[in-house]
CSV table of C-alpha atoms in Angstrom, one decimal:
chain,number,residue,atom,x,y,z
A,1,MET,CA,92.3,107.1,116.1
A,2,ILE,CA,92.5,108.5,112.6
A,3,THR,CA,90.7,107.0,109.7
A,4,LYS,CA,91.9,107.7,106.2
A,5,ARG,CA,90.3,105.3,103.8
A,6,GLU,CA,90.3,107.5,100.6
A,7,PHE,CA,92.8,108.3,97.9
A,8,TYR,CA,93.3,111.6,96.2
A,9,ILE,CA,92.6,111.1,92.5
A,10,ASN,CA,91.7,113.7,89.8
A,11,GLY,CA,91.3,116.5,92.4
A,12,ALA,CA,89.0,114.6,94.8
A,13,TRP,CA,89.0,112.2,97.6
A,14,VAL,CA,87.7,108.9,96.3
A,15,ALA,CA,87.0,105.5,97.9
A,16,PRO,CA,89.3,102.6,96.8
A,17,GLU,CA,88.0,100.1,94.3
A,18,VAL,CA,88.3,97.3,96.9
A,19,ALA,CA,88.6,98.2,100.6
A,20,ARG,CA,91.7,96.7,102.2
A,21,ASP,CA,92.3,98.2,105.6
A,22,CYS,CA,95.8,98.7,106.8
A,23,PRO,CA,96.6,99.8,110.4
A,24,VAL,CA,99.2,102.4,111.1
A,25,ILE,CA,101.1,101.7,114.3
A,26,ASP,CA,102.4,104.4,116.7
A,27,PRO,CA,105.9,103.1,117.3
A,28,SER,CA,106.1,104.9,120.7
A,29,THR,CA,103.2,102.8,122.1
A,30,GLU,CA,102.8,99.9,119.6
A,31,GLU,CA,99.1,100.8,119.4
A,32,VAL,CA,97.1,101.5,116.2
A,33,CYS,CA,96.9,105.2,115.7
A,34,ALA,CA,95.3,105.3,112.2
A,35,VAL,CA,93.6,103.1,109.7
A,36,ILE,CA,94.1,103.6,105.9
A,37,SER,CA,93.1,101.6,102.8
A,38,LEU,CA,95.6,100.0,100.6
A,39,GLY,CA,95.0,100.5,96.9
A,40,GLY,CA,95.2,97.9,94.1
A,41,GLU,CA,95.7,97.8,90.3
A,42,ALA,CA,92.4,99.5,89.5
A,43,ASP,CA,93.1,102.4,91.9
A,44,THR,CA,96.6,102.9,90.4
A,45,ASP,CA,95.2,102.8,86.9
A,46,ALA,CA,92.6,105.4,87.8
A,47,ALA,CA,95.3,107.7,89.2
A,48,VAL,CA,97.5,107.3,86.2
A,49,ALA,CA,94.6,107.9,83.8
A,50,ALA,CA,93.8,111.2,85.7
A,51,ALA,CA,97.5,112.2,85.5
A,52,LYS,CA,97.6,111.4,81.8
A,53,ALA,CA,94.5,113.4,81.0
A,54,ALA,CA,95.8,116.4,82.9
A,55,LEU,CA,99.3,116.3,81.3
A,56,PRO,CA,98.6,118.3,78.1
A,57,GLY,CA,97.1,121.2,80.0
A,58,TRP,CA,99.6,121.3,82.8
A,59,SER,CA,102.7,120.9,80.6
A,60,ALA,CA,101.5,123.8,78.5
A,61,THR,CA,100.9,126.0,81.5
A,62,PRO,CA,103.4,128.9,81.6
A,63,PRO,CA,106.2,128.5,84.0
A,64,ALA,CA,105.2,131.5,86.0
A,65,GLU,CA,101.8,130.0,86.6
A,66,ARG,CA,103.3,126.7,87.7
A,67,ARG,CA,105.5,128.7,90.1
A,68,ARG,CA,102.4,130.4,91.5
A,69,VAL,CA,100.7,127.1,92.2
A,70,VAL,CA,103.7,125.7,94.0
A,71,GLU,CA,104.0,128.8,96.1
A,72,GLY,CA,100.4,128.1,97.2
A,73,ILE,CA,101.5,124.7,98.6
A,74,LEU,CA,104.0,126.6,100.7
A,75,GLU,CA,101.3,128.9,101.9
A,76,GLN,CA,99.2,126.0,103.0
A,77,TYR,CA,102.1,124.4,104.8
A,78,GLN,CA,102.6,127.7,106.8
A,79,LEU,CA,99.0,127.6,107.8
A,80,ARG,CA,99.1,124.0,109.0
A,81,LYS,CA,102.7,123.2,109.8
A,82,GLU,CA,102.0,122.1,113.4
A,83,GLU,CA,99.5,119.5,112.0
A,84,MET,CA,102.3,118.3,109.8
A,85,ALA,CA,104.8,118.0,112.6
A,86,LYS,CA,102.3,116.0,114.7
A,87,ALA,CA,101.5,113.7,111.9
A,88,ILE,CA,105.1,112.8,111.2
A,89,SER,CA,105.8,112.3,114.9
A,90,LEU,CA,102.8,110.0,115.3
A,91,GLU,CA,103.3,107.9,112.3
A,92,MET,CA,107.1,107.2,112.4
A,93,GLY,CA,108.2,108.2,115.8
A,94,ALA,CA,110.3,111.3,115.3
A,95,PRO,CA,110.5,113.3,118.6
A,96,ILE,CA,108.0,116.1,118.4
A,97,ASP,CA,110.6,118.8,118.6
A,98,MET,CA,112.6,117.2,115.8
A,99,ALA,CA,109.5,116.6,113.8
A,100,ARG,CA,108.6,120.3,114.2
A,101,ASP,CA,112.1,121.8,113.6
A,102,ASP,CA,113.7,119.3,111.1
A,103,GLN,CA,111.3,116.8,109.6
A,104,ALA,CA,108.4,119.1,108.7
A,105,GLU,CA,110.6,122.0,107.9
A,106,CYS,CA,112.1,120.0,105.0
A,107,LEU,CA,109.1,121.1,103.0
A,108,PRO,CA,109.7,124.9,103.0
A,109,TRP,CA,113.5,124.4,102.8
A,110,HIS,CA,113.5,122.3,99.7
A,111,LEU,CA,110.5,124.1,98.1
A,112,LYS,CA,112.2,127.5,98.4
A,113,ASN,CA,115.4,126.0,97.0
A,114,PHE,CA,113.5,124.6,94.0
A,115,LEU,CA,111.9,128.0,93.3
A,116,ARG,CA,115.3,129.7,93.4
A,117,ALA,CA,116.6,127.2,90.8
A,118,PHE,CA,113.4,127.3,88.8
A,119,ASP,CA,113.8,131.0,88.1
A,120,HIS,CA,117.1,130.3,86.3
A,121,VAL,CA,115.8,127.4,84.0
A,122,GLU,CA,116.3,128.2,80.3
A,123,TRP,CA,113.4,126.4,78.7
A,124,ILE,CA,114.7,127.0,75.2
A,125,ARG,CA,118.2,128.2,74.4
A,126,PRO,CA,120.6,128.2,71.4
A,127,LEU,CA,123.2,125.4,71.3
A,128,GLY,CA,125.9,128.0,70.8
A,129,PRO,CA,127.3,130.6,68.4
A,130,HIS,CA,128.7,127.8,66.1
A,131,ALA,CA,125.1,126.6,65.5
A,132,PRO,CA,122.8,129.6,65.7
A,133,ASP,CA,119.7,127.7,64.2
A,134,THR,CA,120.0,124.8,66.6
A,135,MET,CA,118.0,125.1,69.8
A,136,ILE,CA,117.9,123.1,73.0
A,137,ALA,CA,114.5,122.8,74.5
A,138,LEU,CA,113.6,121.4,78.0
A,139,GLU,CA,110.3,119.6,78.2
A,140,PRO,CA,108.4,117.7,80.9
A,141,ILE,CA,109.0,113.9,80.7
A,142,GLY,CA,105.3,113.2,81.2
A,143,VAL,CA,103.4,111.2,83.9
A,144,VAL,CA,105.7,110.2,86.7
A,145,GLY,CA,105.3,107.7,89.5
A,146,LEU,CA,106.8,108.8,92.9
A,147,ILE,CA,107.4,106.2,95.6
A,148,THR,CA,108.6,107.6,99.0
A,149,PRO,CA,109.8,106.1,102.3
A,150,TRP,CA,108.8,106.4,105.9
A,151,ASN,CA,112.0,107.7,107.5
A,152,TRP,CA,112.0,111.3,106.3
A,153,PRO,CA,108.5,111.4,104.8
A,154,MET,CA,108.1,115.0,104.0
A,155,ASN,CA,111.7,115.4,102.9
A,156,GLN,CA,111.2,112.8,100.1
A,157,VAL,CA,107.7,113.9,99.1
A,158,THR,CA,108.9,117.5,98.6
A,159,LEU,CA,112.1,116.4,96.8
A,160,LYS,CA,109.9,114.6,94.2
A,161,VAL,CA,106.5,116.2,93.9
A,162,ILE,CA,107.7,119.8,93.8
A,163,PRO,CA,110.2,119.5,91.0
A,164,ALA,CA,107.8,117.3,89.1
A,165,LEU,CA,105.1,120.0,89.2
A,166,LEU,CA,107.6,122.8,88.4
A,167,ALA,CA,108.9,120.8,85.4
A,168,GLY,CA,105.3,120.5,84.0
A,169,CYS,CA,104.9,116.8,84.8
A,170,THR,CA,101.8,115.2,86.4
A,171,CYS,CA,102.3,112.7,89.1
A,172,VAL,CA,101.0,109.8,91.1
A,173,LEU,CA,102.5,109.5,94.6
A,174,LYS,CA,102.6,106.3,96.6
A,175,PRO,CA,103.8,107.1,100.1
A,176,SER,CA,105.0,104.5,102.5
A,177,GLU,CA,102.1,102.6,104.1
A,178,GLU,CA,104.1,102.9,107.4
A,179,ALA,CA,103.9,106.7,107.3
A,180,PRO,CA,101.0,107.8,105.1
A,181,LEU,CA,99.4,110.5,107.3
A,182,SER,CA,101.9,113.3,106.4
A,183,SER,CA,101.5,112.6,102.7
A,184,MET,CA,97.7,112.7,102.9
A,185,LEU,CA,98.0,116.1,104.6
A,186,PHE,CA,100.3,117.2,101.8
A,187,ALA,CA,97.6,116.2,99.4
A,188,GLU,CA,95.2,118.5,101.2
A,189,PHE,CA,97.8,121.3,100.8
A,190,CYS,CA,97.9,120.6,97.0
A,191,HIS,CA,94.1,120.7,96.8
A,192,ASP,CA,93.7,123.9,98.8
A,193,ALA,CA,96.5,125.5,96.9
A,194,GLY,CA,94.6,125.0,93.6
A,195,VAL,CA,96.7,122.4,92.0
A,196,PRO,CA,94.6,121.4,89.0
A,197,ALA,CA,92.6,118.2,89.0
A,198,GLY,CA,94.7,115.2,87.9
A,199,VAL,CA,98.1,117.0,88.2
A,200,PHE,CA,98.8,115.5,91.6
A,201,ASN,CA,97.3,112.2,92.7
A,202,LEU,CA,97.9,110.0,95.8
A,203,VAL,CA,97.2,106.3,96.1
A,204,ASN,CA,98.2,104.5,99.3
A,205,GLY,CA,99.5,101.0,98.9
A,206,ASP,CA,102.3,98.5,99.4
A,207,GLY,CA,105.3,97.9,97.1
A,208,ALA,CA,104.0,94.6,95.8
A,209,GLY,CA,100.7,96.2,94.7
A,210,VAL,CA,100.7,99.9,93.9
A,211,GLY,CA,104.5,100.1,93.7
A,212,THR,CA,104.8,97.3,91.1
A,213,ARG,CA,101.8,98.6,89.1
A,214,LEU,CA,103.3,102.1,88.9
A,215,SER,CA,106.7,100.7,88.0
A,216,SER,CA,105.4,98.7,85.1
A,217,HIS,CA,102.5,100.9,83.9
A,218,PRO,CA,102.9,101.8,80.2
A,219,ASP,CA,101.6,105.3,80.7
A,220,VAL,CA,104.1,106.2,83.4
A,221,GLU,CA,107.2,107.7,81.8
A,222,MET,CA,109.4,107.8,84.9
A,223,ILE,CA,109.7,106.3,88.4
A,224,SER,CA,111.4,108.2,91.2
A,225,PHE,CA,112.0,105.9,94.1
A,226,THR,CA,113.6,106.4,97.5
A,227,GLY,CA,114.1,103.3,99.7
A,228,SER,CA,116.1,100.2,100.1
A,229,THR,CA,118.6,98.9,97.6
A,230,ARG,CA,116.7,95.6,97.4
A,231,ALA,CA,113.5,97.4,96.5
A,232,GLY,CA,115.3,99.6,94.0
A,233,ARG,CA,116.5,96.6,92.1
A,234,ALA,CA,113.0,95.2,91.9
A,235,ILE,CA,111.6,98.5,90.6
A,236,SER,CA,114.3,98.7,88.0
A,237,VAL,CA,113.4,95.2,86.8
A,238,ALA,CA,109.7,96.0,86.7
A,239,ALA,CA,110.3,99.3,84.8
A,240,ALA,CA,112.6,97.7,82.2
A,241,GLN,CA,109.9,96.4,79.9
A,242,THR,CA,108.4,99.9,79.3
A,243,LEU,CA,111.9,101.5,79.1
A,244,LYS,CA,110.8,104.3,81.5
A,245,ARG,CA,113.3,106.5,83.2
A,246,VAL,CA,114.2,105.3,86.7
A,247,THR,CA,115.9,107.4,89.4
A,248,LEU,CA,116.8,105.7,92.6
A,249,GLU,CA,117.9,107.1,96.0
A,250,LEU,CA,118.8,104.1,98.0
A,251,GLY,CA,120.8,102.9,101.1
A,252,GLY,CA,124.1,103.9,102.5
A,253,LYS,CA,126.9,102.9,104.8
A,254,GLY,CA,128.7,106.3,105.3
A,255,ALA,CA,132.3,106.4,106.4
A,256,ASN,CA,133.3,109.2,108.8
A,257,LEU,CA,137.1,109.6,108.6
A,258,VAL,CA,138.4,111.2,111.9
A,259,PHE,CA,142.0,112.2,111.9
A,260,ALA,CA,144.1,112.9,115.0
A,261,ASP,CA,144.0,116.7,114.1
A,262,ALA,CA,140.2,116.8,114.0
A,263,ASP,CA,138.5,119.5,116.1
A,264,ASP,CA,137.5,118.7,119.7
A,265,ARG,CA,133.8,118.2,118.8
A,266,ALA,CA,134.4,115.9,115.8
A,267,VAL,CA,133.7,112.5,117.5
A,268,GLU,CA,130.7,113.8,119.5
A,269,ARG,CA,129.3,115.4,116.3
A,270,GLY,CA,129.7,112.1,114.4
A,271,VAL,CA,127.9,110.1,117.2
A,272,ARG,CA,125.0,112.5,117.4
A,273,HIS,CA,124.7,112.7,113.7
A,274,LEU,CA,124.4,108.9,113.4
A,275,MET,CA,121.9,108.7,116.3
A,276,ASN,CA,119.7,111.5,114.9
A,277,ASN,CA,116.3,110.1,113.8
A,278,SER,CA,117.2,107.0,115.7
A,279,GLY,CA,119.8,106.1,113.0
A,280,GLN,CA,117.1,105.9,110.3
A,281,SER,CA,118.8,108.0,107.7
A,282,CYS,CA,120.4,106.6,104.5
A,283,ASN,CA,123.2,109.3,104.8
A,284,ALA,CA,124.0,108.5,108.4
A,285,PRO,CA,127.8,108.3,109.2
A,286,SER,CA,127.5,104.7,110.5
A,287,ARG,CA,131.2,103.8,110.2
A,288,MET,CA,133.6,106.0,112.2
A,289,LEU,CA,137.2,105.4,111.0
A,290,VAL,CA,139.7,106.9,113.4
A,291,GLU,CA,143.4,107.5,113.1
A,292,ARG,CA,145.2,105.0,115.4
A,293,SER,CA,146.9,107.6,117.6
A,294,TYR,CA,143.5,109.1,118.5
A,295,TYR,CA,141.5,105.9,118.4
A,296,ASP,CA,141.4,105.0,122.1
A,297,ARG,CA,140.3,108.5,123.1
A,298,ALA,CA,137.7,108.6,120.4
A,299,VAL,CA,136.2,105.3,121.6
A,300,GLU,CA,135.9,106.8,125.1
A,301,ILE,CA,134.2,109.9,123.8
A,302,ALA,CA,131.8,108.0,121.6
A,303,ALA,CA,130.8,105.7,124.4
A,304,GLU,CA,130.2,108.6,126.8
A,305,VAL,CA,128.1,110.5,124.2
A,306,ALA,CA,126.0,107.5,123.2
A,307,SER,CA,125.4,106.6,126.9
A,308,SER,CA,124.2,110.2,127.5
A,309,ILE,CA,121.6,110.1,124.7
A,310,LYS,CA,118.1,109.9,126.1
A,311,VAL,CA,115.5,107.7,124.5
A,312,ALA,CA,111.8,108.7,125.1
A,313,PRO,CA,108.4,108.6,123.5
A,314,ALA,CA,108.0,110.8,120.4
A,315,SER,CA,105.4,113.0,122.1
A,316,GLU,CA,107.9,114.1,124.8
A,317,PRO,CA,109.6,117.4,124.1
A,318,GLY,CA,113.4,117.6,124.1
A,319,LYS,CA,116.4,116.5,122.2
A,320,GLN,CA,116.1,112.7,122.9
A,321,ILE,CA,115.8,110.1,120.2
A,322,GLY,CA,112.5,108.2,119.7
A,323,PRO,CA,111.6,104.7,118.7
A,324,VAL,CA,112.4,103.1,115.4
A,325,VAL,CA,109.5,102.7,113.0
A,326,ASN,CA,108.1,99.2,113.6
A,327,LYS,CA,108.7,95.8,115.1
A,328,ARG,CA,110.3,94.4,112.0
A,329,GLN,CA,112.9,97.2,112.1
A,330,TRP,CA,113.5,96.7,115.8
A,331,ASP,CA,114.0,93.0,115.3
A,332,GLN,CA,116.4,93.6,112.5
A,333,ILE,CA,118.5,96.0,114.5
A,334,GLN,CA,118.6,93.6,117.5
A,335,GLY,CA,119.8,90.9,115.1
A,336,TYR,CA,122.7,93.2,113.9
A,337,ILE,CA,123.7,94.0,117.5
A,338,GLN,CA,123.8,90.3,118.3
A,339,LYS,CA,125.8,89.7,115.1
A,340,GLY,CA,128.3,92.3,116.2
A,341,ILE,CA,128.8,90.6,119.5
A,342,ASP,CA,129.0,87.1,118.0
A,343,GLU,CA,131.6,88.3,115.4
A,344,GLY,CA,133.9,89.8,118.1
A,345,ALA,CA,133.3,93.5,117.9
A,346,ARG,CA,133.7,95.2,121.3
A,347,LEU,CA,130.5,96.6,122.7
A,348,VAL,CA,131.2,99.9,124.5
A,349,ALA,CA,127.7,101.4,124.8
A,350,GLY,CA,124.2,100.2,124.5
A,351,GLY,CA,123.4,96.7,123.4
A,352,LEU,CA,120.5,94.3,123.2
A,353,GLY,CA,117.0,94.9,124.4
A,354,LEU,CA,114.9,97.9,125.3
A,355,PRO,CA,116.4,100.9,127.2
A,356,GLU,CA,116.1,100.8,131.0
A,357,GLY,CA,112.7,101.5,132.3
A,358,MET,CA,110.8,100.7,129.0
A,359,ASN,CA,108.7,97.7,128.4
A,360,LYS,CA,106.7,98.8,125.3
A,361,GLY,CA,107.5,100.7,122.1
A,362,PHE,CA,110.1,100.0,119.5
A,363,TYR,CA,113.0,101.7,121.3
A,364,VAL,CA,116.7,100.8,120.7
A,365,ARG,CA,119.5,101.5,123.0
A,366,PRO,CA,122.1,103.9,121.5
A,367,THR,CA,124.9,101.5,120.7
A,368,VAL,CA,128.6,101.8,119.9
A,369,PHE,CA,130.9,98.9,118.7
A,370,ALA,CA,134.6,99.4,118.8
A,371,ASP,CA,137.3,97.3,117.2
A,372,VAL,CA,135.1,96.5,114.3
A,373,VAL,CA,137.0,94.7,111.6
A,374,PRO,CA,136.3,95.4,107.9
A,375,GLY,CA,134.2,92.6,106.5
A,376,MET,CA,132.2,92.1,109.7
A,377,THR,CA,128.4,92.0,109.0
A,378,ILE,CA,127.8,95.2,111.0
A,379,GLU,CA,130.5,96.9,108.9
A,380,ARG,CA,129.2,95.8,105.5
A,381,GLU,CA,125.4,96.0,105.9
A,382,GLU,CA,123.1,99.0,106.4
A,383,ILE,CA,121.7,98.6,109.9
A,384,PHE,CA,119.4,101.6,109.8
A,385,GLY,CA,119.3,102.1,113.5
A,386,PRO,CA,121.3,103.9,116.3
A,387,VAL,CA,124.3,101.6,116.0
A,388,LEU,CA,127.8,103.0,115.4
A,389,CYS,CA,130.8,100.9,114.2
A,390,MET,CA,134.3,102.2,115.1
A,391,ILE,CA,137.4,101.1,113.1
A,392,PRO,CA,141.0,102.2,113.6
A,393,PHE,CA,143.3,103.1,110.6
A,394,GLU,CA,147.0,103.7,110.3
A,395,THR,CA,147.4,105.8,107.2
A,396,GLU,CA,145.3,108.0,104.9
A,397,ALA,CA,145.5,105.5,102.1
A,398,GLU,CA,144.2,102.7,104.4
A,399,ALA,CA,141.3,105.0,105.5
A,400,VAL,CA,140.3,105.6,101.9
A,401,ARG,CA,140.5,101.9,101.1
A,402,ILE,CA,138.2,100.9,104.0
A,403,ALA,CA,135.8,103.8,103.3
A,404,ASN,CA,135.5,102.9,99.6
A,405,ASP,CA,135.3,99.1,100.2
A,406,THR,CA,131.5,99.0,100.3
A,407,PRO,CA,128.7,98.4,97.9
A,408,TYR,CA,127.3,101.8,98.8
A,409,GLY,CA,128.3,105.3,97.9
A,410,LEU,CA,126.0,107.9,99.3
A,411,THR,CA,127.7,110.2,101.8
A,412,ASN,CA,131.2,110.1,103.3
A,413,TYR,CA,132.6,112.5,105.9
A,414,VAL,CA,136.1,113.9,106.8
A,415,GLN,CA,137.2,115.5,110.0
A,416,SER,CA,140.6,117.2,109.8
A,417,GLN,CA,142.2,120.6,110.2
A,418,ASP,CA,144.5,120.0,107.2
A,419,GLY,CA,142.8,121.7,104.3
A,420,ALA,CA,144.9,120.0,101.7
A,421,ARG,CA,144.1,116.6,103.1
A,422,ARG,CA,140.4,117.4,103.1
A,423,ASN,CA,140.5,118.5,99.5
A,424,ARG,CA,142.4,115.4,98.5
A,425,LEU,CA,140.1,113.0,100.3
A,426,ALA,CA,137.0,114.7,98.9
A,427,ARG,CA,138.1,113.7,95.4
A,428,GLN,CA,139.2,110.2,96.4
A,429,LEU,CA,136.2,109.1,98.4
A,430,ARG,CA,133.7,107.2,96.2
A,431,ALA,CA,130.4,108.8,97.1
A,432,GLY,CA,127.8,111.2,95.7
A,433,MET,CA,128.4,113.6,98.6
A,434,VAL,CA,131.3,114.4,100.9
A,435,GLU,CA,130.8,116.6,104.0
A,436,MET,CA,133.8,117.8,106.0
A,437,ASN,CA,134.2,119.3,109.5
A,438,GLY,CA,130.5,119.4,110.1
A,439,LYS,CA,129.7,121.6,107.2
A,440,SER,CA,126.4,120.8,105.6
A,441,ARG,CA,125.8,121.0,101.9
A,442,GLY,CA,124.8,124.4,100.6
A,443,ALA,CA,121.1,125.2,99.8
A,444,GLY,CA,120.2,123.6,96.5
A,445,ALA,CA,123.1,121.2,96.4
A,446,PRO,CA,122.2,117.8,94.9
A,447,PHE,CA,121.5,114.8,97.2
A,448,GLY,CA,122.3,111.4,95.8
A,449,GLY,CA,124.9,108.7,95.5
A,450,VAL,CA,126.7,106.1,93.4
A,451,LYS,CA,126.9,102.4,93.2
A,452,ALA,CA,124.3,100.6,95.3
A,453,SER,CA,123.1,103.9,96.7
A,454,GLY,CA,121.5,104.7,93.4
A,455,ARG,CA,122.2,107.6,91.1
A,456,ALA,CA,119.4,110.1,91.7
A,457,ARG,CA,120.3,113.8,92.2
A,458,GLU,CA,117.6,115.4,94.2
A,459,GLY,CA,117.3,119.0,95.1
A,460,GLY,CA,117.8,122.4,93.4
A,461,ALA,CA,118.5,122.6,89.7
A,462,TRP,CA,119.5,119.0,89.4
A,463,GLY,CA,116.3,117.8,91.0
A,464,ILE,CA,114.2,119.7,88.4
A,465,GLU,CA,116.3,118.5,85.5
A,466,GLU,CA,115.6,114.9,86.5
A,467,PHE,CA,112.0,115.4,85.4
A,468,LEU,CA,112.9,117.1,82.0
A,469,GLU,CA,113.6,115.7,78.6
A,470,VAL,CA,116.2,117.5,76.4
A,471,LYS,CA,115.0,118.1,72.8
A,472,ALA,CA,117.4,119.3,70.0
A,473,ILE,CA,115.7,121.4,67.3
A,474,SER,CA,117.6,122.3,64.1
A,475,GLY,CA,116.5,124.9,61.5
A,476,TRP,CA,115.1,127.2,64.1
A,477,ASP,CA,114.1,130.6,62.6
A,478,VAL,CA,115.7,133.1,64.9
A,479,ALA,CA,114.2,136.0,63.0
A,480,ALA,CA,110.7,134.8,63.7
A,481,GLU,CA,111.2,135.2,67.4
């Protein structure tokens, strides 16, 4: 069993002010795999104080030097990437091959994209030829609090810490107490890469304790949060008194519009995308809207694909899905499956209970509901598990109406061979991202949503800009340059 009872503050591992042990549960076995300490107000204040003291020096560091330090984090990852994969797999149940190839690899993918964008940042530039003595300067916002979730732990840590460091901010990270091991390993990467003391700090804790203190702390200029919409609202309220910047990346209820002219793999691709990471992705295409003339066949395909998906312990190699993160999540998903049955949706794959042959671990059967009616609970609320809702539609206009009739607006999907239709729908769908025919976003494209999905834009140039202030300077002496 792993014991991690220290926090990383001001360049060193330090004991918490008051020891509050918190077990980390291996969701594959339901057994304790690690013990960490939860921080309190004093620990948070110490981390913020360290970040505040380090800010003047780090913000004045030349961009090239900040780039060099961040490159060092990448070098540390390359030396220890197998450790990272195993930590993620253990703490939140990602199958080891997925943890190795997808979850852990989020770090180098995003980090390299940030470096590419960083090289094109104009830190100070003229407003335009009409105002030659007015300059626009980009400056770090200051001390930032970063609160990250358990479902893609290294994805979110990288999307927040790296642009903050590149922008010249100092930071305090509160990772999820459900999946803290990968973040503590990341802290070791930062230390060994030579990130100056106080520039990066980590305090484990829960939302009510460390999360609330960070959100309301007067010396924290910005909170960047990824998690549930409910928690995002609470953070916004806590941050309001200090007027700090708040960026939120929250939940989703993605609609996948499948037209009769979609390619042969469209339905299977949509099912597997939803089931990936055991459905624990905010951008999962959890509502499959299918044109009526193709609907019956699509339901057959979806049921066949879901029934073929293997569920197994996270340590087992292969392309199976693993458990969901904890008992609370498992219970919630079971409740949604029961609700779907009670409200009259047609269960065509999966269902209640553990998969066959399993009696321990937080495993959910890959589940598909057909004939879901807009307004049903499973159609409205984010389930965050391997549960797909299928809905027929008659016309393109009806599909758009159903897709947009949700509090969320993170990612929507379109499957059609008609290019004009795809382009038209891409503009009509109310979401921060639209992906069509299985094409992923390009490297450095922003990740974020609208409405109850929050309005953060993470990744690439947009991700760096979120940590920068814009200053307008008039009367600049161009001749003095």
